[in-house]
Coordinates of C-alpha atoms in Angstrom, one line a residue:
Chain E
M1 CA 5.8 5.2 62.7
T2 CA 8.3 5.7 64.9
A3 CA 8.4 3.2 67.8
P4 CA 7.4 5.0 71.8
T5 CA 11.0 5.8 73.4
S6 CA 10.5 5.0 77.8
S7 CA 13.6 7.4 78.4
P8 CA 12.2 10.9 75.5
S9 CA 15.4 13.6 76.2
F10 CA 12.7 16.7 74.7
R11 CA 14.7 19.5 76.5
G12 CA 18.2 19.7 77.1
E13 CA 18.4 22.2 80.3
R14 CA 15.8 22.4 82.9
F15 CA 12.6 25.3 82.5
D16 CA 12.2 25.4 86.2
V17 CA 9.3 28.0 87.9
A18 CA 8.0 28.8 91.4
V19 CA 5.4 27.6 93.0
T20 CA 4.2 30.9 95.2
G21 CA 1.1 30.2 96.4
L22 CA -0.5 27.1 97.8
G23 CA -4.3 26.9 98.8
L24 CA -6.4 23.6 100.3
V25 CA -9.1 23.2 100.7
T26 CA -9.7 19.5 101.1
P27 CA -11.2 16.5 103.7
A28 CA -8.5 18.4 106.1
G29 CA -9.2 21.3 106.6
V30 CA -9.3 25.1 104.0
G31 CA -6.5 26.5 104.7
V32 CA -2.4 24.8 103.6
E33 CA -1.8 24.9 107.8
Q34 CA -4.8 22.6 108.5
N35 CA -3.7 20.5 105.7
L36 CA -0.5 20.4 106.6
A37 CA -1.5 19.3 110.4
R38 CA -3.6 16.9 109.7
I39 CA -1.8 15.1 106.8
W40 CA 1.7 14.6 108.6
D41 CA -0.7 13.3 111.6
G42 CA -1.3 10.2 109.1
R43 CA -5.0 9.4 110.6
S44 CA -8.0 9.0 108.2
V45 CA -10.9 11.5 107.8
A46 CA -12.9 9.9 106.0
S47 CA -16.8 8.8 107.6
R48 CA -20.4 8.6 107.0
S49 CA -22.1 10.3 105.3
P50 CA -26.1 11.0 105.6
E51 CA -26.3 12.1 102.2
L52 CA -25.7 8.4 100.9
S53 CA -27.6 7.0 103.0
G54 CA -28.7 3.8 102.5
L55 CA -26.5 2.9 99.8
A56 CA -23.8 0.1 99.3
V57 CA -20.9 2.7 100.4
D58 CA -22.5 5.3 102.6
F59 CA -19.2 6.6 103.8
S60 CA -16.9 9.5 102.3
C61 CA -14.5 12.0 102.6
R62 CA -16.0 15.5 103.0
V63 CA -14.4 19.2 103.5
E64 CA -16.0 19.3 106.4
G65 CA -16.9 22.8 108.3
F66 CA -16.4 24.4 105.0
D67 CA -18.8 27.4 104.7
P68 CA -19.3 29.1 101.3
V69 CA -21.5 32.2 102.5
A70 CA -18.7 32.7 104.6
E71 CA -15.9 32.2 102.0
L72 CA -17.3 34.0 99.1
G73 CA -20.3 35.7 100.3
R74 CA -24.2 34.5 100.3
R75 CA -25.0 35.6 96.8
T76 CA -21.6 34.5 94.4
S77 CA -22.1 31.1 96.4
L78 CA -25.4 30.7 94.7
R79 CA -24.1 31.0 91.6
M80 CA -21.9 28.0 91.8
D81 CA -21.8 24.7 91.7
R82 CA -19.4 23.8 95.4
V83 CA -16.7 22.4 92.8
S84 CA -16.6 26.0 92.1
Q85 CA -17.5 27.1 95.6
L86 CA -14.3 24.8 96.6
G87 CA -12.2 25.9 93.5
V88 CA -12.2 29.7 94.1
T89 CA -11.2 30.0 98.0
A90 CA -8.4 26.7 96.6
A91 CA -7.5 30.0 94.3
R92 CA -8.2 33.0 96.7
Q93 CA -5.9 31.0 99.6
A94 CA -3.9 31.1 96.4
V95 CA -3.0 34.0 95.5
A96 CA -2.7 34.8 99.6
D97 CA -0.3 32.8 100.6
A98 CA 1.7 34.4 97.1
G99 CA 2.0 37.6 97.7
L100 CA 0.0 38.8 94.6
D101 CA -3.1 41.2 94.3
P102 CA -5.3 41.2 92.4
E103 CA -6.6 44.6 92.4
S104 CA -2.7 45.3 91.4
W105 CA -1.7 43.1 89.1
D106 CA -2.0 42.9 85.5
G107 CA -4.7 40.1 84.9
T108 CA -3.7 39.4 81.4
R109 CA -0.7 38.0 82.3
V110 CA -2.8 35.8 84.7
A111 CA -3.8 32.3 83.3
V112 CA -6.4 30.6 84.6
V113 CA -5.6 26.4 84.1
I114 CA -8.0 23.9 86.0
G115 CA -8.3 19.7 86.1
T116 CA -11.7 18.2 87.2
S117 CA -13.7 14.9 86.7
F118 CA -16.9 15.4 86.7
G119 CA -17.4 19.5 87.2
G120 CA -21.0 20.3 88.9
S121 CA -22.4 17.4 88.2
A122 CA -24.1 17.5 91.5
S123 CA -25.5 20.4 90.2
F124 CA -26.7 18.5 87.4
E125 CA -28.2 15.5 89.2
R126 CA -30.1 18.4 91.2
E127 CA -32.0 19.6 88.6
H128 CA -32.8 15.7 87.1
E129 CA -34.4 14.7 90.4
T130 CA -36.1 18.4 89.9
Y131 CA -37.2 17.4 86.2
L132 CA -38.5 14.9 86.8
Q133 CA -40.5 15.1 90.2
H134 CA -42.1 18.7 88.9
G135 CA -41.6 18.6 85.3
P136 CA -38.9 21.1 83.0
T137 CA -40.6 24.5 83.8
V138 CA -38.9 24.3 87.0
V139 CA -35.3 23.4 85.7
S140 CA -33.1 25.9 87.8
P141 CA -31.7 27.9 84.0
Q142 CA -28.4 28.3 86.1
L143 CA -27.7 24.9 85.9
M144 CA -26.5 25.7 81.9
V145 CA -23.9 27.6 83.8
T146 CA -22.8 25.8 87.3
A147 CA -22.5 22.2 85.7
P148 CA -20.3 22.8 82.8
V149 CA -16.6 21.9 83.9
N150 CA -15.4 24.4 83.1
M151 CA -17.3 27.1 84.9
T152 CA -14.7 26.9 87.6
A153 CA -12.1 28.3 85.7
G154 CA -14.2 30.9 84.4
H155 CA -15.1 32.0 88.3
I156 CA -11.8 32.4 89.2
A157 CA -10.9 34.8 86.4
M158 CA -14.5 36.4 87.6
D159 CA -13.8 37.1 91.5
C160 CA -9.8 37.5 90.3
Q161 CA -9.3 38.9 87.6
A162 CA -7.5 36.4 86.2
L163 CA -7.9 37.3 82.4
G164 CA -5.1 35.6 80.6
P165 CA -5.1 32.2 79.1
N166 CA -8.4 29.8 80.9
Q167 CA -8.3 26.4 80.7
V168 CA -10.1 23.4 81.2
V169 CA -8.5 20.0 81.6
S170 CA -10.3 16.6 82.0
T171 CA -7.4 13.7 82.9
A172 CA -10.2 11.9 85.0
C173 CA -8.0 10.9 88.6
A174 CA -4.8 12.9 86.8
S175 CA -6.9 16.4 85.5
G176 CA -5.1 17.9 88.9
T177 CA -1.6 17.6 87.9
T178 CA -2.0 18.0 84.2
A179 CA -3.5 21.3 85.2
I180 CA 0.0 22.1 86.7
G181 CA 1.9 20.5 83.3
I182 CA -0.3 22.5 81.1
G183 CA 0.1 25.6 83.5
R184 CA 4.2 25.5 83.0
M185 CA 3.5 25.6 79.0
L186 CA 2.5 27.9 79.6
L187 CA 4.9 30.0 81.1
E188 CA 7.9 28.7 79.6
S189 CA 5.4 29.9 75.6
G190 CA 5.6 33.4 77.2
M191 CA 2.1 34.3 77.2
C192 CA 0.7 34.5 80.3
D193 CA 3.6 35.7 83.4
V194 CA 1.6 34.0 86.5
V195 CA -0.9 30.9 86.3
L196 CA -3.2 29.7 88.6
A197 CA -3.2 25.5 88.7
G198 CA -5.3 22.9 89.7
G199 CA -8.1 20.7 90.5
A200 CA -11.3 20.7 92.2
E201 CA -13.7 17.8 92.3
A202 CA -17.0 17.6 94.2
A203 CA -19.0 14.9 93.0
L204 CA -19.8 13.2 95.6
T205 CA -23.4 12.0 94.3
R206 CA -25.4 8.5 95.1
T207 CA -25.6 7.9 91.0
G208 CA -21.1 8.5 91.4
I209 CA -20.8 6.1 94.3
A210 CA -23.2 3.8 93.6
S211 CA -21.9 3.6 90.3
L212 CA -18.2 3.1 92.0
H213 CA -19.3 1.0 94.0
K214 CA -20.7 -1.8 91.0
M215 CA -18.1 -1.1 88.9
G216 CA -15.5 -2.3 92.3
A217 CA -13.8 0.2 92.4
L218 CA -15.0 1.7 96.4
S219 CA -13.3 -0.1 99.3
K220 CA -16.4 -1.3 101.0
R221 CA -15.5 -1.8 104.2
T222 CA -18.8 0.2 106.3
E223 CA -18.7 -1.2 109.6
D224 CA -15.2 1.4 109.8
P225 CA -15.5 4.6 107.6
A226 CA -12.1 5.5 108.7
A227 CA -10.1 2.0 107.6
A228 CA -11.5 2.0 105.0
S229 CA -8.3 3.7 102.5
R230 CA -5.2 1.8 103.4
P231 CA -2.9 2.3 100.3
F232 CA -0.6 0.0 99.4
D233 CA -1.9 -2.3 102.6
A234 CA -1.7 -5.8 102.4
D235 CA -6.0 -5.7 103.2
R236 CA -7.0 -3.1 101.1
D237 CA -10.2 -3.1 99.1
G238 CA -10.7 -0.4 97.2
F239 CA -10.3 4.0 97.2
V240 CA -12.9 6.4 99.0
A241 CA -13.8 9.3 97.6
G242 CA -13.6 12.1 98.3
E243 CA -13.9 16.6 97.6
G244 CA -12.2 19.1 97.1
A245 CA -9.6 21.9 95.5
G246 CA -5.8 22.3 95.9
V247 CA -4.7 25.8 94.1
L248 CA -0.5 26.8 93.3
V249 CA 1.0 30.0 91.9
L250 CA 3.3 29.2 89.2
E251 CA 5.3 31.8 88.0
R252 CA 8.9 31.7 85.9
M253 CA 12.0 31.4 88.6
A254 CA 12.4 35.3 87.5
D255 CA 10.1 36.6 88.1
A256 CA 9.0 35.1 91.1
R257 CA 12.8 35.9 92.3
A258 CA 12.1 39.6 90.9
R259 CA 9.7 40.4 93.0
G260 CA 11.4 39.2 96.0
A261 CA 8.5 36.5 96.5
R262 CA 8.7 33.2 98.6
I263 CA 9.7 30.6 96.6
R264 CA 8.0 27.4 98.2
A265 CA 9.9 24.9 96.2
R266 CA 10.1 24.3 92.0
I267 CA 8.3 22.0 89.3
S268 CA 10.6 20.6 87.4
G269 CA 9.3 18.7 84.7
F270 CA 6.3 17.4 83.4
G271 CA 5.5 13.8 81.5
A272 CA 1.7 12.4 80.6
S273 CA 1.2 9.6 78.7
A274 CA -1.6 7.5 78.1
D275 CA -1.6 3.7 78.1
G276 CA -4.3 3.0 75.3
Y277 CA -5.5 -0.1 76.7
H278 CA -8.7 -0.6 79.3
A279 CA -11.2 2.3 80.5
S280 CA -10.6 1.8 84.4
A281 CA -7.7 -1.4 84.7
P282 CA -4.2 0.5 84.8
H283 CA -1.9 -1.5 81.9
P284 CA -0.5 -5.0 83.5
T285 CA 3.3 -3.9 83.6
G286 CA 2.5 -0.4 84.6
D287 CA 3.4 1.1 80.9
G288 CA 1.8 3.5 80.5
A289 CA 2.4 5.4 84.0
E290 CA 6.0 4.3 83.7
R291 CA 6.6 6.3 80.1
A292 CA 4.6 9.5 82.1
M293 CA 7.8 9.2 84.9
R294 CA 10.9 8.5 82.6
M295 CA 9.3 11.3 80.7
A296 CA 9.1 14.3 84.2
L297 CA 12.4 13.0 85.0
A298 CA 13.7 14.2 81.8
D299 CA 12.0 17.2 81.2
A300 CA 13.5 17.7 85.2
C301 CA 16.9 16.4 83.6
L302 CA 16.8 13.8 86.9
D303 CA 18.6 11.0 87.4
P304 CA 16.3 8.3 89.1
A305 CA 18.7 8.3 91.7
E306 CA 18.1 12.1 92.7
V307 CA 14.0 11.7 94.0
A308 CA 13.6 11.3 97.5
H309 CA 10.2 10.8 97.9
V310 CA 7.5 9.5 95.9
N311 CA 3.3 11.0 96.5
A312 CA 2.6 8.1 95.0
H313 CA -1.5 8.6 93.1
G314 CA -1.9 5.3 96.1
T315 CA -5.3 4.7 95.9
S316 CA -5.7 2.1 97.7
T317 CA -7.5 -0.6 95.2
S318 CA -6.1 -4.0 95.0
K319 CA -4.8 -3.2 91.2
N320 CA -3.2 -0.3 91.1
D321 CA -1.0 0.1 94.2
V322 CA 0.8 -3.0 92.5
T323 CA 1.2 -2.0 90.0
E324 CA 2.2 1.1 90.7
A325 CA 4.3 0.2 92.9
M326 CA 6.0 -2.5 91.1
V327 CA 6.4 1.1 88.1
I328 CA 8.5 2.7 91.1
Q329 CA 10.4 0.5 91.5
R330 CA 11.5 0.2 88.2
V331 CA 11.7 4.4 86.6
I332 CA 13.4 4.9 90.7
G333 CA 14.3 1.9 93.2
R334 CA 13.9 1.0 96.1
H335 CA 15.3 4.2 97.6
P336 CA 12.1 7.1 97.1
L337 CA 10.4 7.4 101.0
V338 CA 6.8 7.0 99.3
T339 CA 4.0 7.8 100.7
S340 CA 0.3 7.9 100.3
T341 CA -1.5 11.1 101.2
K342 CA -5.3 8.8 99.9
G343 CA -4.7 7.4 103.1
V344 CA -6.1 10.6 105.0
I345 CA -8.4 12.2 102.5
G346 CA -9.0 9.7 100.4
H347 CA -9.3 10.0 96.1
L348 CA -10.1 13.5 94.8
I349 CA -11.0 11.9 91.5
G350 CA -10.5 15.6 89.2
A351 CA -8.5 17.6 92.3
A352 CA -6.4 15.2 93.2
G353 CA -3.1 16.0 91.6
A354 CA -3.3 18.8 92.3
V355 CA -3.6 18.5 96.0
E356 CA -1.2 16.1 95.7
A357 CA 1.2 18.1 93.7
A358 CA 0.9 20.5 97.0
Y359 CA 1.5 18.0 99.4
A360 CA 5.0 17.4 97.4
V361 CA 5.7 21.0 97.3
L362 CA 5.2 20.7 101.8
A363 CA 7.5 17.2 101.2
V364 CA 10.1 18.6 99.9
E365 CA 9.9 22.8 102.0
Q366 CA 9.0 20.5 104.7
Q367 CA 12.4 17.7 104.2
S368 CA 9.3 15.5 106.0
V369 CA 7.3 12.5 104.7
P370 CA 3.9 12.2 106.0
P371 CA 2.8 8.8 106.5
T372 CA -0.1 7.1 104.2
A373 CA -2.6 6.1 106.9
N374 CA -4.0 3.2 107.6
L375 CA -0.9 0.7 106.3
E376 CA -0.2 -1.7 109.2
K377 CA 0.7 -5.0 106.9
V378 CA 2.6 -3.8 103.8
D379 CA 1.3 -5.7 100.9
P380 CA 4.1 -8.3 100.0
Q381 CA 4.3 -6.9 96.5
V382 CA 5.2 -3.6 97.4
E383 CA 8.7 -4.1 97.5
L384 CA 9.3 0.1 97.8
D385 CA 9.7 1.9 101.7
V386 CA 6.8 3.5 102.2
V387 CA 6.3 6.0 105.3
A388 CA 3.9 5.1 107.6
G389 CA 2.7 5.7 111.4
Q390 CA 5.4 8.7 111.6
P391 CA 6.1 11.3 109.5
R392 CA 10.2 10.8 107.9
T393 CA 12.5 13.5 107.8
A394 CA 14.8 13.3 104.7
K395 CA 16.7 15.2 102.9
I396 CA 14.7 15.6 99.7
G397 CA 16.2 18.0 97.2
A398 CA 13.2 16.3 94.4
A399 CA 9.9 14.6 94.3
M400 CA 7.6 12.9 92.4
S401 CA 3.7 12.9 92.3
N402 CA 2.1 10.6 90.1
S403 CA -1.6 10.4 88.8
F404 CA -3.4 8.3 87.2
G405 CA -6.7 8.4 85.4
F406 CA -9.4 6.7 84.2
G407 CA -9.4 6.1 80.9
G408 CA -5.7 6.0 81.3
Q409 CA -4.5 9.1 80.9
N410 CA -1.2 9.2 83.4
A411 CA 0.5 12.5 84.4
V412 CA 3.9 13.2 86.8
V413 CA 5.1 16.0 87.4
V414 CA 8.8 16.4 89.5
V415 CA 8.9 18.5 92.3
T416 CA 12.0 20.1 93.4
E417 CA 13.8 22.8 96.5
A418 CA 13.3 26.1 96.2
Chain B
M1 CA -48.2 30.8 109.7
S2 CA -46.3 32.1 106.9
T3 CA -47.6 35.2 104.8
V4 CA -47.3 35.5 101.5
Q5 CA -44.7 37.7 102.2
D6 CA -42.5 35.3 104.6
R7 CA -42.7 33.3 101.6
F8 CA -41.9 35.3 98.9
Y9 CA -38.8 36.7 101.2
A10 CA -37.2 32.9 102.0
L11 CA -37.2 32.6 98.4
L12 CA -35.5 35.4 98.0
T13 CA -32.7 34.9 100.4
A14 CA -32.5 30.8 99.8
T15 CA -32.8 31.1 95.9
L16 CA -30.3 34.7 95.3
G17 CA -29.1 35.4 98.4
V18 CA -30.7 38.6 99.0
E19 CA -30.4 39.9 102.1
T20 CA -34.2 40.4 103.0
E21 CA -34.3 43.0 106.0
S22 CA -33.7 46.6 103.9
L23 CA -36.6 45.4 101.3
T24 CA -39.1 47.3 101.5
E25 CA -42.8 46.9 99.0
D26 CA -40.8 50.4 97.1
T27 CA -37.5 47.9 96.0
T28 CA -37.7 47.5 92.4
L29 CA -36.1 44.3 90.9
E30 CA -33.1 45.6 89.3
S31 CA -32.0 47.5 92.1
L32 CA -31.1 44.6 94.0
D33 CA -29.0 44.3 90.9
L34 CA -30.6 41.0 89.5
D35 CA -29.5 40.0 86.1
S36 CA -31.5 38.0 83.5
L37 CA -30.7 34.8 84.2
L38 CA -31.6 35.5 87.9
I39 CA -35.0 36.7 87.1
V40 CA -35.8 33.7 85.7
E41 CA -34.2 31.7 88.2
L42 CA -36.9 33.6 90.5
S43 CA -39.6 32.5 87.7
V44 CA -38.9 28.8 89.0
A45 CA -38.5 29.9 91.9
V46 CA -41.6 31.1 92.4
E47 CA -43.2 28.6 90.2
K48 CA -42.1 26.1 92.6
E49 CA -42.8 26.7 95.5
F50 CA -46.8 28.5 94.5
C51 CA -47.7 27.0 91.7
V52 CA -48.2 29.6 90.3
V53 CA -46.3 31.4 87.0
L54 CA -45.6 34.5 86.8
D55 CA -44.4 36.1 83.2
E56 CA -41.4 38.3 82.0
V57 CA -43.9 41.8 82.5
Q58 CA -44.6 40.7 86.1
L59 CA -41.0 39.8 87.1
A60 CA -39.6 43.1 85.1
P61 CA -36.9 44.0 86.0
E62 CA -39.0 47.8 87.0
C63 CA -42.0 46.1 89.2
S64 CA -41.5 46.8 92.5
I65 CA -41.1 44.1 95.5
G66 CA -44.8 45.5 96.9
Q67 CA -46.1 44.5 93.2
V68 CA -45.0 41.2 92.5
L69 CA -46.3 40.9 95.8
G70 CA -49.8 42.2 94.2
T71 CA -49.0 40.4 91.7
L72 CA -48.8 36.7 93.6
D73 CA -51.8 37.5 95.8
H74 CA -54.1 37.9 93.0
E75 CA -52.8 35.5 91.1
L76 CA -52.9 33.0 94.6
K77 CA -56.7 33.4 94.8
A78 CA -57.4 33.5 91.0
T79 CA -55.9 29.1 91.5
S80 CA -57.5 29.3 94.9

């Protein structure tokens, strides 16, 4: 067995895939335009949630104003857990944004890869309540087709006749990023021509929030929820849980060009690793995160100096932000403009990586980095240029989006200019 | 006070997404495009709402809304 290398070079040349479509259903809004406005405005959308009333942490980041019946129709939306409602809506947006038409495409060449951590666990929790209160005879038979983690990808296939490989990945908070990486591999393999890659999560249940609170992961700033998610700030005390979905349409560059598609940006590199260390804490030196970042850079054939922007995992927890900052500095240096969009929308768990990769695509497209919400006093241990207050305009040829999950699962994508 | 029909129609909408405005007594369950899973879902919803268990014959796809309401009415009287 050979020792793990920190700088793999398994690919001699870069394989770029085009990002031709984006779909976003997040606490910052429904659709790309609302997300652009809210994220670049840089103010937190966290608020008190009636559903969490009475818990020690009673706030979260929800997709307010999302009407599944209006988006999907009553009949369709009733057959889905909220996670699938969000995911299918994001997929529809992404397909439309890419200028693709499911009525006319060869669906057998369209793959779906969706990351999620908890799938339809909210449905499971609700039916468990029913079971306890009313007994087994009135438990919904549909639970077994709403709760499983595979169903969002399945529903996307049904909704837009995407009949190619249909995959679900679950690497906790790195799930959405892993999905993009796997989607890119599918394109490189030739198994499909189009990939709908993304993540979806809707698990803001009382049990889930109670557990996250007890493990010490959540901010306890109940007196001011909007100030609770403050990545890289000296006074941060945990993350704010959120829900949402993000889907990217990926195509091989040549295919995208041949059909005259608008190419928003490229996914040029992917890296993944495991800490093999602890169920929830990052490796003290950020070993796994470092290997994933170096792998993504090698995959993209990029020199660290070329990375101008990092959309950090930046959870607003004590340990993650310091460890990640240390690794970014070690692997890339102090020069990139760093942001954590979790300041605005909280932590979308399995959807986070996909949504944040989409924001990295928008940052590259706009040549502008959104600010980190609530960053008032940078933690002195964070020796990075973290954007705060206002968006920062810069030449951004390449950006990195980091995701590090419970279980020590790490995934990183490199986004470059079209 | 809501009638059995009102309650059953509300249940059809809330549980299955059926628009009830155009329903008649002769409308069959299968014409509502309910597959077997949705019919089981309907039976569960009926049990929750009315504390009445309808079996697969009483909720067969070819049953009309009128027949289901008649059965429900009968069962409710039998258990009251």
